[in-house]
Tab-separated table of C-alpha atoms and ligand atoms in Angstrom:
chain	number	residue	atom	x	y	z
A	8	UNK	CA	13.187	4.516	3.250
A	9	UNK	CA	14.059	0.823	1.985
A	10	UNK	CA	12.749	-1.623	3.698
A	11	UNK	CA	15.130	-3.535	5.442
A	12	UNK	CA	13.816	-7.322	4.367
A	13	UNK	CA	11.766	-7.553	0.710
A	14	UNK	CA	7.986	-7.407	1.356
A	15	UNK	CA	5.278	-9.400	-0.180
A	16	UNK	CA	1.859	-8.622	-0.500
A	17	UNK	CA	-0.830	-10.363	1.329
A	18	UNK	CA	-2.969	-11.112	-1.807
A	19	UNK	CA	-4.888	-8.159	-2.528
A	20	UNK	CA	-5.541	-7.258	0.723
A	21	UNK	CA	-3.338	-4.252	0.876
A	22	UNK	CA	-0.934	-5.515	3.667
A	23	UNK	CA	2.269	-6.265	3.393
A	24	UNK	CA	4.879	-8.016	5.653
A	25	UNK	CA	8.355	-9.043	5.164
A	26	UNK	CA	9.355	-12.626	3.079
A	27	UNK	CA	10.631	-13.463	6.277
A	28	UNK	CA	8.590	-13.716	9.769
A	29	UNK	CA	8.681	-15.489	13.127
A	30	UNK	CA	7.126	-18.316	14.250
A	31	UNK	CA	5.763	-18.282	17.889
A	32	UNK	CA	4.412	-21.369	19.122
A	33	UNK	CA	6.766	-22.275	20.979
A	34	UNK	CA	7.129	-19.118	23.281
A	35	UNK	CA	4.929	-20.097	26.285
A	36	UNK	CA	6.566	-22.926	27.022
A	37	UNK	CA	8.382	-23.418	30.117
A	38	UNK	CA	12.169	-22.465	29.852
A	39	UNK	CA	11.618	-19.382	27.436
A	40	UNK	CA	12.307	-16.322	29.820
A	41	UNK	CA	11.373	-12.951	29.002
A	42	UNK	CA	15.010	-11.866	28.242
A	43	UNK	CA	15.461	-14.416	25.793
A	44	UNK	CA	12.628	-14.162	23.946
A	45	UNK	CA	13.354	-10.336	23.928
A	46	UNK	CA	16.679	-10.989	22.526
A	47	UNK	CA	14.596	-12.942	19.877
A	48	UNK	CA	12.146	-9.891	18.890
A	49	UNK	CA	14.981	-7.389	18.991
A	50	UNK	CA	17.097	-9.204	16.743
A	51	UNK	CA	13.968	-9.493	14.109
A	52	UNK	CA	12.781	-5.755	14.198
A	53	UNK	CA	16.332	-5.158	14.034
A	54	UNK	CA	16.501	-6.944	10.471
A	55	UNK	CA	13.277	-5.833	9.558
A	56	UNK	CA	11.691	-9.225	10.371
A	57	UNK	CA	8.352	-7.844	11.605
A	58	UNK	CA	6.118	-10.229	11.423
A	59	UNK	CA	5.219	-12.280	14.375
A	60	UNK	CA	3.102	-15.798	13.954
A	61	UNK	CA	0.599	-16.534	16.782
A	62	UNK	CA	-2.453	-18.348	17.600
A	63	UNK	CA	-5.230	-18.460	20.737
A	64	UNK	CA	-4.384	-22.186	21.014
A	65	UNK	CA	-0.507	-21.639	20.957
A	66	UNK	CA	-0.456	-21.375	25.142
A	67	UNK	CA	1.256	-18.592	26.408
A	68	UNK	CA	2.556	-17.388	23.266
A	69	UNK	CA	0.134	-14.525	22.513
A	70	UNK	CA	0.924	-13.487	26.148
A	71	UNK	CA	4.919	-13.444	25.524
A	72	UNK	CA	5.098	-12.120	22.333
A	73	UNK	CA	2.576	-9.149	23.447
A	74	UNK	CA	4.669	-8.656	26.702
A	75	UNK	CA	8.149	-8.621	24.365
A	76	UNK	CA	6.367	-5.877	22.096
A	77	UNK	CA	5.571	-4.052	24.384
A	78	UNK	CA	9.276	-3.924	26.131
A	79	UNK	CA	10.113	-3.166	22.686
A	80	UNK	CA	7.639	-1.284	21.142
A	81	UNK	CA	8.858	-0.600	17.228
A	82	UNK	CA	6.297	-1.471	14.811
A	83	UNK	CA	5.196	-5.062	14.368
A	84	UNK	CA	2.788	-6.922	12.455
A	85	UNK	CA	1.063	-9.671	14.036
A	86	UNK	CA	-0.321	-12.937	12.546
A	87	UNK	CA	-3.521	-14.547	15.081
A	88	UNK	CA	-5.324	-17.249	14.733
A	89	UNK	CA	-9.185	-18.325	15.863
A	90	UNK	CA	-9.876	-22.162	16.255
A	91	UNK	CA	-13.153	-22.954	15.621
A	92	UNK	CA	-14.236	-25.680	17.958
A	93	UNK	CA	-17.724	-26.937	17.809
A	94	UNK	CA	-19.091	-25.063	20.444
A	95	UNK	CA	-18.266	-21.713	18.900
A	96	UNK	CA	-20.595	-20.733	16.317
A	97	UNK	CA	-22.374	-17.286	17.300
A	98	UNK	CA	-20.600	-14.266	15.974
A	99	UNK	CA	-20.343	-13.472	19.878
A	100	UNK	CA	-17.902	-16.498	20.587
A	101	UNK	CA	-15.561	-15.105	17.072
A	102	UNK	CA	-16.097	-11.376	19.031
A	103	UNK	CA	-14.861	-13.139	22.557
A	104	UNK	CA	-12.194	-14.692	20.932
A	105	UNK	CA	-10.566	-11.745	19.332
A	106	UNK	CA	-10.932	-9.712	22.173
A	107	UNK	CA	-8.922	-12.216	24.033
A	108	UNK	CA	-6.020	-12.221	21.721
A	109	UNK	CA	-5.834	-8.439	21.383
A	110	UNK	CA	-6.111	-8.233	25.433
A	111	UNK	CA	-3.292	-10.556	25.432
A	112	UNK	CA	-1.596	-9.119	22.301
A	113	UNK	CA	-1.867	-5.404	24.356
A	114	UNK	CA	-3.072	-4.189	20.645
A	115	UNK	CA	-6.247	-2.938	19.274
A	116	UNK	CA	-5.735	-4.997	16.031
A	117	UNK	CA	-4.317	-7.520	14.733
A	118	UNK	CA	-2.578	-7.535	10.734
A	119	UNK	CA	-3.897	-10.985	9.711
A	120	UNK	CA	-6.834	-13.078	11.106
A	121	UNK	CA	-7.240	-16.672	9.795
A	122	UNK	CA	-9.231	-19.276	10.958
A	123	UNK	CA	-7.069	-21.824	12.049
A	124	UNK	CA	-8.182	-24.903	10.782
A	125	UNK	CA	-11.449	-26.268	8.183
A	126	UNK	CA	-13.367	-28.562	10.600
A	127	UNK	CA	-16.049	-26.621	12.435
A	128	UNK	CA	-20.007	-27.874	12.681
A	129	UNK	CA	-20.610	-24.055	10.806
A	130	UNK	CA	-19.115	-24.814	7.342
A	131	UNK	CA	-16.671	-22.919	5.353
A	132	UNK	CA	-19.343	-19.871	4.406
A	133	UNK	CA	-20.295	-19.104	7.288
A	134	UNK	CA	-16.651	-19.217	8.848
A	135	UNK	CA	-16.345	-16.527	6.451
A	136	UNK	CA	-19.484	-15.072	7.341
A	137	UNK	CA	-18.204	-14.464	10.517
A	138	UNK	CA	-14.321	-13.474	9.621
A	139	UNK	CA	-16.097	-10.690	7.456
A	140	UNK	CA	-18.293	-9.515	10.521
A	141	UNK	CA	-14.253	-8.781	12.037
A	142	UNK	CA	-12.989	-7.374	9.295
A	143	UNK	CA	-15.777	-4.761	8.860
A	144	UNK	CA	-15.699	-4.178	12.817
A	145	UNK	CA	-12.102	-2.884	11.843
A	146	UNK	CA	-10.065	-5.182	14.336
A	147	UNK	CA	-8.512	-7.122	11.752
A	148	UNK	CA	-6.555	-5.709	8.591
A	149	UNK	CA	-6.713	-8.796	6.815
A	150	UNK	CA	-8.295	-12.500	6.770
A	151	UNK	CA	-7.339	-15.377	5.668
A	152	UNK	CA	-7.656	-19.180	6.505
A	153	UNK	CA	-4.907	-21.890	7.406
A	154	UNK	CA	-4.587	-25.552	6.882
A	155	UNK	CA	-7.590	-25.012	4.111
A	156	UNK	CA	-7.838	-27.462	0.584
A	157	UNK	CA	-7.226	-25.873	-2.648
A	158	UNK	CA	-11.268	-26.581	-2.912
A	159	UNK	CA	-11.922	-24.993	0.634
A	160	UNK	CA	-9.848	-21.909	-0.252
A	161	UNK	CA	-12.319	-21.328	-3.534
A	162	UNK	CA	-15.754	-21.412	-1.307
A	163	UNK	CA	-13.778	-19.401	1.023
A	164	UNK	CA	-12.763	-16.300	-1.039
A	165	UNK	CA	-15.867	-16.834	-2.983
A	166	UNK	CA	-17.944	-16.184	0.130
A	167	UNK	CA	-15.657	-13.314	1.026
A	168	UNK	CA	-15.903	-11.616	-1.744
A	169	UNK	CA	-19.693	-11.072	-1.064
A	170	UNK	CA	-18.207	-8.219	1.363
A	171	UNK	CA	-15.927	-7.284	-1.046
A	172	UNK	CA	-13.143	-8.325	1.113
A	173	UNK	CA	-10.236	-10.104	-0.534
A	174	UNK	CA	-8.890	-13.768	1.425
A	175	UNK	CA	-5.516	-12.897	2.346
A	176	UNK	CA	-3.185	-15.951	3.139
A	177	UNK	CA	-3.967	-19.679	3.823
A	178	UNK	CA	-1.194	-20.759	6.278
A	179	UNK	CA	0.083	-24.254	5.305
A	180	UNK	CA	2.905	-26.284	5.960
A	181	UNK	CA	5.356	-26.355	3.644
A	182	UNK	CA	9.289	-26.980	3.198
A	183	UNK	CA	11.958	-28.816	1.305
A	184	UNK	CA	10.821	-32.032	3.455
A	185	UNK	CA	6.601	-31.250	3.347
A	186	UNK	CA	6.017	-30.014	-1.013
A	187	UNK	CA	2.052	-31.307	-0.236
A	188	UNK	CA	1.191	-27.744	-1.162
A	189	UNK	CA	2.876	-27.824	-4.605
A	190	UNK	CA	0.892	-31.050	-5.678
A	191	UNK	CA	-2.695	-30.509	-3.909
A	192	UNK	CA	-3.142	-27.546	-5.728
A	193	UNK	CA	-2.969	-25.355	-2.665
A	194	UNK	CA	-0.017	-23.093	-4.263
A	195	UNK	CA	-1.864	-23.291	-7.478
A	196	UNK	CA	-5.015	-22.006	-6.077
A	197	UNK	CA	-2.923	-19.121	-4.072
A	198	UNK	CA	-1.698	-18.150	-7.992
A	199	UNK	CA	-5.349	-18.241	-9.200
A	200	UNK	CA	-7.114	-15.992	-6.692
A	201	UNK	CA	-3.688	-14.075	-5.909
A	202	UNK	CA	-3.544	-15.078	-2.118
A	203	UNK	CA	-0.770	-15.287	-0.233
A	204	UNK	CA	0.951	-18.737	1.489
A	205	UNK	CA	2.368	-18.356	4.262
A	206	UNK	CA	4.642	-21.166	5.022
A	207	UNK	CA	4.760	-22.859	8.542
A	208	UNK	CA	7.781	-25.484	9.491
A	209	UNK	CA	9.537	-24.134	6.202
A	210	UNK	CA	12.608	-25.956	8.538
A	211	UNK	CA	10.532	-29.212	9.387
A	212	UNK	CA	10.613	-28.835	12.880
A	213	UNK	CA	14.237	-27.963	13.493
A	214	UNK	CA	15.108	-31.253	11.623
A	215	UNK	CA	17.094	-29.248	8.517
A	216	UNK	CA	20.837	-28.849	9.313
A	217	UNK	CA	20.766	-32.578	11.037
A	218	UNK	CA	22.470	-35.360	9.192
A	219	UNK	CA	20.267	-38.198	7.517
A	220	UNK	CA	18.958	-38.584	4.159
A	221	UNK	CA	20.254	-37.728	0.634
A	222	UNK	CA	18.318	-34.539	0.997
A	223	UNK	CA	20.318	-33.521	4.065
A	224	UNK	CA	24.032	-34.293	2.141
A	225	UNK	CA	22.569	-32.323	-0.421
A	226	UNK	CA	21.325	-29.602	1.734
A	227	UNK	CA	24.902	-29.277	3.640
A	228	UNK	CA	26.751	-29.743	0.133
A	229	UNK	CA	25.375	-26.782	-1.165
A	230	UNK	CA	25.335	-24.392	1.966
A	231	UNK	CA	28.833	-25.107	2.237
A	232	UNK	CA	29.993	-24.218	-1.156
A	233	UNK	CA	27.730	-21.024	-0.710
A	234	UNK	CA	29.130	-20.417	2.636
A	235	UNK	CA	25.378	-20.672	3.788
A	236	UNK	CA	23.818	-22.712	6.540
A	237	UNK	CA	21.329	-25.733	5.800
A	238	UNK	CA	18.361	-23.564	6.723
A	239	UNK	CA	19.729	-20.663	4.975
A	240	UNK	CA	19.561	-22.529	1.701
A	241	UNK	CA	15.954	-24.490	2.509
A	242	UNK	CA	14.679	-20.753	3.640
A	243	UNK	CA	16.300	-19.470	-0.291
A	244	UNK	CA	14.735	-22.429	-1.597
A	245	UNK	CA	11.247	-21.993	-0.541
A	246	UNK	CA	10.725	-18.223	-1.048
A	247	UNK	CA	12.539	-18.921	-4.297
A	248	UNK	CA	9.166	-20.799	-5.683
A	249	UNK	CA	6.925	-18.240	-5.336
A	250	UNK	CA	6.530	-14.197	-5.082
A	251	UNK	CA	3.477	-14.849	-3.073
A	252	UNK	CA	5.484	-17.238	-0.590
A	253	UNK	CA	5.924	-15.747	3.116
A	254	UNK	CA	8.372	-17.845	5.326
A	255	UNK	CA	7.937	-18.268	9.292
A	256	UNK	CA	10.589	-20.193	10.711
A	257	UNK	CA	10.213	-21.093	14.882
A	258	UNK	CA	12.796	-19.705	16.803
A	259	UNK	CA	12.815	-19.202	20.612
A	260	UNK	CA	16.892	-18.131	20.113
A	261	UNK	CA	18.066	-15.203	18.878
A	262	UNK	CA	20.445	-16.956	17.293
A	263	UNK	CA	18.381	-19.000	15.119
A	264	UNK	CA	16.314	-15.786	14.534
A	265	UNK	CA	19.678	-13.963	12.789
A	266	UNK	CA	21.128	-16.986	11.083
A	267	UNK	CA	17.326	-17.374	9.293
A	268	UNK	CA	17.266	-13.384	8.017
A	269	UNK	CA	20.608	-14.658	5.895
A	270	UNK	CA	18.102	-16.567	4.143
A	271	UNK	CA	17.235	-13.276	2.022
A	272	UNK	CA	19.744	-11.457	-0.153
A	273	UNK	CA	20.884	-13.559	-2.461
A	274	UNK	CA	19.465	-16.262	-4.538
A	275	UNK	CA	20.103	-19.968	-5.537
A	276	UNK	CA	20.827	-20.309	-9.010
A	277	UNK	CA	18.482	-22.366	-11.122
A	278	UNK	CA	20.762	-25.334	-11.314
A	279	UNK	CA	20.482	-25.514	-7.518
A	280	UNK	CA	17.276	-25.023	-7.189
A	281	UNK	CA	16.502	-28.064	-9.657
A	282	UNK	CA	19.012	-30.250	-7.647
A	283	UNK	CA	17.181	-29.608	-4.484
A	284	UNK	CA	13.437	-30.226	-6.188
A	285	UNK	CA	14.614	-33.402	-7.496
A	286	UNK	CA	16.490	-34.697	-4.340
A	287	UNK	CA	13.516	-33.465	-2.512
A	288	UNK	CA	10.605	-35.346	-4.703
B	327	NAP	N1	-1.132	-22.802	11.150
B	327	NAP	C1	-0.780	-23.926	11.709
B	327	NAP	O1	-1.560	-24.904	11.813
B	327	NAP	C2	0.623	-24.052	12.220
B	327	NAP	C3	1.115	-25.320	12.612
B	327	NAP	C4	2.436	-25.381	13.077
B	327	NAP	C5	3.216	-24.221	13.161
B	327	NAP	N2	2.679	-23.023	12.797
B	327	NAP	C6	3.475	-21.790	12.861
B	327	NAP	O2	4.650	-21.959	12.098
B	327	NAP	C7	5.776	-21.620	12.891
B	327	NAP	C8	6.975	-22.425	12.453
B	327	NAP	O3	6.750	-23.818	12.594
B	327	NAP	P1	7.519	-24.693	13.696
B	327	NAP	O4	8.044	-23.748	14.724
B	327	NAP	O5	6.629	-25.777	14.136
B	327	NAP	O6	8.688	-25.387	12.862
B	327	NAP	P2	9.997	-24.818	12.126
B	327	NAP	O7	9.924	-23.373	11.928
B	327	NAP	O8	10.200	-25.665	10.942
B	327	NAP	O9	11.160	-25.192	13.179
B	327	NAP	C9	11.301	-24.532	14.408
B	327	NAP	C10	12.390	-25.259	15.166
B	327	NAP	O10	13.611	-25.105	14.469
B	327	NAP	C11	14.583	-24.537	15.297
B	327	NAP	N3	15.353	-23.599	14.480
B	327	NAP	C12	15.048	-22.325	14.092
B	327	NAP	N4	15.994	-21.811	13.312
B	327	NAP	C13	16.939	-22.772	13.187
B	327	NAP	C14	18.152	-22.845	12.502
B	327	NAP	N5	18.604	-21.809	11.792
B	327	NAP	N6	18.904	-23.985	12.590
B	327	NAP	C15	18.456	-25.046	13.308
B	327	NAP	N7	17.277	-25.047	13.986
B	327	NAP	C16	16.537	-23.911	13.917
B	327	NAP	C17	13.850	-23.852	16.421
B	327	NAP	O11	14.668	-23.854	17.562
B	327	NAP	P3	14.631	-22.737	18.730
B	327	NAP	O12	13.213	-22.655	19.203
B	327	NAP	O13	15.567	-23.328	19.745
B	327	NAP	O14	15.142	-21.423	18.189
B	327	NAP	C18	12.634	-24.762	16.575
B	327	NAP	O15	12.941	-25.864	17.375
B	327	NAP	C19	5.311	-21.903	14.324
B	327	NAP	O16	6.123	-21.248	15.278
B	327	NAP	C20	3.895	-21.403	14.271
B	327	NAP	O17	3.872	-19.985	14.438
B	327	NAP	C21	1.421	-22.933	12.304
């Protein structure tokens, strides 16, 4: 059967998940009910938006989002993070932690395991080191780093590849208001050693669709001729730049979550696309 949203590969790791996921960080806080957040997963299975964002250090969202998949329990793919404070260092504290999210989770695995940010007392190899150790313990599909350099994404496949296991994503942030990643070389270096990025506040926050700068006229120019929404086009826009770009917008509202999957479809034409580079440099 079809799948429902386009899927892109994460790098050569054999996984793939839809253009189009769901940010989560924001689903432990205070005011999020169970029935809303529900609402929020239902609507994204329904469009074939599978793919859930979480982290350990997101509080409370591993917790809701495994307590929505289980009320609704068609298949999902699930993005985790570890953070790798100081004090963590022994492959026991990278076992402890995973166990933790999967307990919370309710799953034996997770899809995608990244470490969640560079700065750790261990050094990029042996953050590896350790991600490996996961991966081969068969708890984790697929690895993969966020917030990493272009540099720090070459030591860390390099080391990875020792175990013959591929780095899958580096999750950076990256929108029509954020382009670092197009001119630090991240997205360059994702090209090179065929890795995924997976894009985090591809809708700066929430701040898309408000009115402000030129970028913003622009923005609500061209969703209106296209009968689009702001973040409809800045969505088109950003998995427009790359096959190996995977979107995952926040939303604690389903209706956020259903006006996001009309991001994918249809495309910006060139013309557009150039408009909203140069308006966005
Ligand atoms: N790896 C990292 O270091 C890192 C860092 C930050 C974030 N992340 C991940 O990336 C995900 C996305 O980032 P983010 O949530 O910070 O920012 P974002 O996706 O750019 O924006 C989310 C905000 O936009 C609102 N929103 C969603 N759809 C909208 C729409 N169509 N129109 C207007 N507003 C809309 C949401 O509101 P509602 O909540 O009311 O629906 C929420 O307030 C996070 O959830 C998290 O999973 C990762």
């Amino acid at each position: 059967m079809e799948p429902l949203m386009p899927l892109r590969a994460l790098g050569r790791s054999g996984v793939r998940v839809p253009a189009l996921g769901v940010g989560t960080n924001r689903w432990g806080r205070r005011g999020r009910g169970a029935d809303q957040l529900g609402r929020v997963l239902s609507a994204a299975l329904d469009a074939g938006a599978n793919l859930f964002d979480t982290a350990e250090v997101y509080l409370g969202s591993e917790k809701a989002l495994g307590e929505c998949l289980r009320r609704d329990p068609r298949p999902a793919l699930v993005v985790s993070k570890f953070a790798p404070y100081p004090t963590r260092f022994s492959a026991g504290s990278f076992q402890k932690a995973l166990q933790g999210s999967l307990a919370r989770l309710g799953r034996d695995s997770v899809d995608l395991y990244l470490i969640h940010f560079p700065f750790s007392l261990l050094g990029i190899a042996r953050l590896m080191d350790r991600l490996a150790e996961l991966a081969q313990a068969g708890r984790v599909r697929a690895v993969g780093v966020s917030n990493f350099s272009a540099s720090q994404m070459y030591v860390a496949a390099e080391r990875l590849d020792r175990y013959g296991i591929p780095l899958a994503a580096n999750e950076v942030q990256f929108s029509l208001f954020h382009r670092d990643p197009e001119r630090n070389g991240v997205l360059e270096a994702c090209r090179k050693l065929d890795v995924a990025l997976i894009a985090y506040r591809p809708l700066a926050g929430g701040r898309i669709g408000r009115p402000g700068s030129a970028l913003e006229t622009t923005l609500a120019g061209m969703a209106h001729a296209r009968q689009k929404t702001a973040a409809q086009v800045a969505l088109n826009w950003l998995l427009g730049k790359d096959e190996r770009i995977v979107a995952i917008p926040g939303a604690t509202r389903a209706e956020h979550l259903k006006e996001n999957v009309g991001a994918i479809g249809w495309t910006l034409s060139d013309d557009e696309h150039a408009t909203l580079d140069r308006v966005s440099t």
